[in-house]
Coordinates of C-alpha atoms and ligand atoms in Angstrom, one line a residue:
M679 CA -3.7 35.0 19.4
I680 CA -0.4 35.5 17.7
G681 CA 1.7 38.5 18.7
I682 CA 4.0 40.5 16.4
Y683 CA 6.8 42.6 18.0
G684 CA 8.2 44.8 15.3
G685 CA 11.3 46.9 15.6
T686 CA 14.8 47.7 14.4
F687 CA 16.5 45.7 17.1
N688 CA 19.8 47.6 16.6
P689 CA 20.6 45.8 19.0
I690 CA 17.9 43.8 20.7
H691 CA 17.9 44.5 24.5
Y692 CA 16.2 43.6 27.8
G693 CA 13.6 46.3 27.2
H694 CA 12.4 44.2 24.3
L695 CA 12.9 40.8 25.8
R696 CA 11.2 41.5 29.2
T697 CA 8.2 43.3 27.7
A698 CA 7.8 40.5 25.1
T699 CA 7.8 37.9 27.9
E700 CA 5.2 39.8 29.9
V701 CA 2.8 40.3 27.0
H702 CA 3.2 36.7 26.0
E703 CA 1.9 35.7 29.4
L704 CA -0.7 38.4 29.9
F705 CA -2.3 37.8 26.5
A706 CA -1.9 34.0 26.7
L707 CA -0.3 34.2 23.2
Q708 CA 0.2 31.1 21.1
E709 CA 3.5 32.6 20.1
L710 CA 5.2 36.0 20.0
R711 CA 7.2 36.8 16.9
F712 CA 10.0 39.3 16.8
L713 CA 9.8 40.9 13.3
P714 CA 12.9 43.0 12.5
C715 CA 12.3 45.6 9.9
S716 CA 14.4 46.3 6.9
L717 CA 15.7 49.9 6.8
P718 CA 16.1 52.3 4.0
A719 CA 19.8 52.2 3.0
H720 CA 20.5 55.8 4.0
R721 CA 19.5 55.1 7.6
E722 CA 21.4 51.9 8.1
N723 CA 24.6 52.1 10.0
P724 CA 27.0 50.4 7.5
S725 CA 28.7 48.4 10.2
V726 CA 25.4 46.7 11.2
T727 CA 23.7 44.9 8.4
A728 CA 20.1 43.7 8.6
E729 CA 21.4 40.1 8.8
M730 CA 23.4 41.0 11.9
R731 CA 20.3 42.6 13.6
L732 CA 18.5 39.4 12.7
E733 CA 21.3 37.2 14.0
M734 CA 21.3 39.1 17.3
V735 CA 17.6 38.6 17.8
Q736 CA 18.0 34.9 17.0
I737 CA 20.8 34.5 19.6
A738 CA 18.8 36.4 22.2
I739 CA 15.7 34.2 21.9
N740 CA 17.5 30.8 21.3
D741 CA 16.5 29.3 24.7
Y742 CA 13.0 30.8 24.8
P743 CA 10.6 28.7 22.7
Q744 CA 7.7 31.1 23.3
L745 CA 9.6 33.8 21.5
Q746 CA 10.1 33.3 17.7
L747 CA 11.7 35.2 14.9
D748 CA 9.9 36.2 11.7
A749 CA 12.6 37.2 9.2
R750 CA 10.2 38.0 6.3
E751 CA 10.8 41.8 6.1
I752 CA 14.6 41.3 5.9
N753 CA 14.4 38.4 3.5
R754 CA 12.2 40.4 1.2
A755 CA 14.2 42.7 -1.1
G756 CA 13.8 46.4 -0.5
V757 CA 11.9 48.3 2.1
S758 CA 8.7 46.7 3.3
Y759 CA 5.8 48.2 5.1
M760 CA 4.1 46.8 8.2
V761 CA 0.7 47.1 6.5
D762 CA 1.9 44.7 3.7
T763 CA 3.5 42.4 6.3
L764 CA 0.3 42.2 8.4
A765 CA -1.8 41.6 5.3
E766 CA 0.4 38.7 4.4
L767 CA 0.2 37.3 7.9
Y768 CA -3.6 37.7 8.0
T769 CA -3.8 35.5 4.9
E770 CA -1.4 32.9 6.3
L771 CA -2.9 32.7 9.8
T772 CA -6.5 32.3 9.0
D773 CA -8.9 32.7 11.9
V774 CA -6.2 33.6 14.5
P775 CA -6.3 37.2 15.8
I776 CA -3.0 39.0 15.2
V777 CA -1.8 41.5 17.8
L778 CA 0.8 44.1 16.9
F779 CA 2.7 45.2 20.0
M780 CA 4.5 48.6 20.1
G781 CA 5.8 50.9 22.8
A782 CA 4.2 54.3 23.5
D783 CA 7.0 56.0 21.5
A784 CA 6.3 54.0 18.4
F785 CA 2.5 54.6 18.8
N786 CA 3.1 58.3 18.9
G787 CA 4.6 58.0 15.4
L788 CA 2.0 55.6 14.1
S789 CA 0.1 58.1 12.0
T790 CA 3.2 58.6 9.9
W791 CA 3.3 55.0 8.9
H792 CA 2.5 54.0 5.3
R793 CA -1.3 53.4 5.1
W794 CA -1.4 53.2 8.9
Q795 CA -5.2 53.1 9.2
E796 CA -5.3 49.8 7.2
L797 CA -3.2 48.1 9.9
F798 CA -6.5 47.7 11.8
N799 CA -7.9 45.6 8.9
Y800 CA -5.4 42.9 9.7
A801 CA -4.5 43.1 13.4
H802 CA -5.2 44.6 16.8
I803 CA -2.7 47.0 18.2
V804 CA -1.5 46.9 21.8
V805 CA 0.4 49.9 23.1
M806 CA 2.9 49.1 25.9
T807 CA 4.0 51.7 28.4
R808 CA 7.6 52.9 28.1
P809 CA 9.4 55.1 30.5
Q810 CA 9.7 58.7 29.4
F811 CA 6.9 58.4 26.8
V812 CA 3.3 59.3 27.3
P813 CA 0.9 58.1 24.5
D814 CA -0.7 61.0 22.7
A815 CA -4.4 61.6 23.1
L816 CA -6.5 59.4 20.9
P817 CA -8.2 61.1 17.9
S818 CA -11.8 60.2 17.0
F819 CA -10.5 57.5 14.6
Y820 CA -10.1 55.3 17.6
N821 CA -13.6 55.8 19.0
D822 CA -14.9 52.4 17.9
K823 CA -11.6 50.7 18.3
L824 CA -10.5 51.3 21.9
V825 CA -11.2 48.4 24.3
T826 CA -10.5 48.4 28.0
M827 CA -10.6 44.6 28.6
R828 CA -7.7 42.4 27.3
D829 CA -10.1 39.6 26.5
S830 CA -12.1 41.8 24.0
L831 CA -9.2 41.2 21.6
K832 CA -10.1 37.5 21.4
S833 CA -13.6 38.2 20.2
C834 CA -12.6 39.4 16.7
L835 CA -9.6 39.0 14.3
S836 CA -8.6 42.7 14.1
G837 CA -9.5 46.3 14.5
K838 CA -9.1 47.0 18.3
I839 CA -6.6 49.0 20.3
F840 CA -5.6 48.3 23.9
F841 CA -3.1 50.0 26.3
Q842 CA -1.0 47.6 28.4
K843 CA 1.1 48.6 31.4
V844 CA 4.4 46.7 31.4
R845 CA 7.4 46.8 33.6
D846 CA 9.3 50.1 33.3
L847 CA 12.7 49.5 31.9
D848 CA 14.4 52.6 30.8
I849 CA 16.6 50.9 28.2
S850 CA 17.0 51.9 24.6
A851 CA 19.1 50.7 21.7
T852 CA 20.3 54.3 21.2
N853 CA 21.7 54.4 24.8
I854 CA 23.3 51.0 24.3
R855 CA 25.0 52.1 21.0
H856 CA 26.3 55.2 22.8
A857 CA 27.6 53.0 25.7
F858 CA 29.7 51.0 23.2
I859 CA 30.9 54.1 21.4
E860 CA 32.0 55.6 24.7
Y861 CA 33.6 52.4 26.0
K862 CA 31.1 52.2 28.9
N863 CA 30.0 48.8 30.4
P864 CA 26.7 47.7 28.8
S865 CA 26.2 44.7 31.1
F866 CA 22.6 44.0 32.3
L867 CA 21.1 46.2 29.6
L868 CA 21.2 43.3 27.0
P869 CA 22.1 39.6 27.1
E870 CA 25.8 38.8 27.5
P871 CA 26.0 36.8 24.2
I872 CA 24.8 39.9 22.3
I873 CA 27.5 42.0 24.0
E874 CA 30.0 39.4 22.9
Y875 CA 28.6 39.4 19.3
I876 CA 28.8 43.2 19.2
R877 CA 32.4 43.1 20.4
A878 CA 33.4 40.2 18.0
H879 CA 32.0 42.1 15.0
N880 CA 33.2 45.5 16.2
L881 CA 29.8 47.1 16.0
Y882 CA 28.9 50.5 17.3
S883 CA 32.5 51.7 17.5
A884 CA 33.4 55.3 17.2
Ligands
LIG1596 P1 16.2 53.1 19.2 O1 16.8 53.6 20.5 O2 17.3 52.7 18.2 O3 15.1 53.9 18.6 P2 14.6 51.1 20.6 O4 15.3 50.8 21.9 O5 13.4 52.0 20.7 O6 15.6 51.6 19.5 P3 13.3 49.5 18.6 O7 13.9 48.3 18.0 O8 13.2 50.7 17.8 O9 14.2 49.8 20.0 O10 11.9 49.2 19.3 C1 11.1 48.1 18.9 C2 9.8 48.2 19.7 O11 10.1 48.0 21.0 C3 9.1 49.6 19.6 O12 7.7 49.4 19.6 C4 9.5 50.2 21.0 O13 8.5 51.1 21.4 C5 9.5 49.0 21.9 N1 10.5 49.2 23.0 C6 11.8 49.3 22.9 N2 12.3 49.4 24.2 C7 11.3 49.3 25.0 C8 11.2 49.4 26.5 N3 12.3 49.6 27.2 N4 10.0 49.3 27.0 C9 8.9 49.2 26.2 N5 8.9 49.1 24.9 C10 10.1 49.2 24.3

């Protein structure tokens, strides 16, 4: 199985990296790809370009061959939708189940995603626990999709949902951005080379 870990990564932090490492092991993934999303221009902090978010992910995973970077959404012009990205991956990775990983907060917003129900045509979804977020109750749409054994995901290419407990790390990119703005010490929330990158490029300053 190949895992996809989507996100904004503004910036990438240990909440992402530790949970990615855990699910890589738990699901015995062939690889886990971080897939930074492009953002609508009006939401992007002008000081942090998509290329910089990408570069920070690359720096963070450099020494971890099990973690990969998939830059397709940022390399593509304009805003891209996860459903189109997964459809593309499904065509490329024939006969390998794809698992889209997301935290409970992202899952609670899933029904607002573009053509969200079609995501299940191309991938399984695994919802990871995240401190301070409780996954919403599942509507009947999920009745035939919910599985309670990890291995069930291997038996088909797509269409299932599974809930995975991961280590509680109450770290968010929002808090990290605030720490920089308020000149607080962000050590141990994200890798030191990323902290250096942020300082060198004067990101997240007031
Ligand atoms: P922001 O605070 O800017 O919203 P974030 O910390 O939530 O950022 P994202 O890049 O938006 O980071 O998250 C990408 C994915 O990683 C999402 O599915 C999110 O739920 C998950 N995630 C982020 N931090 C954690 C964490 N500490 N534990 C579990 N999952 C996490």
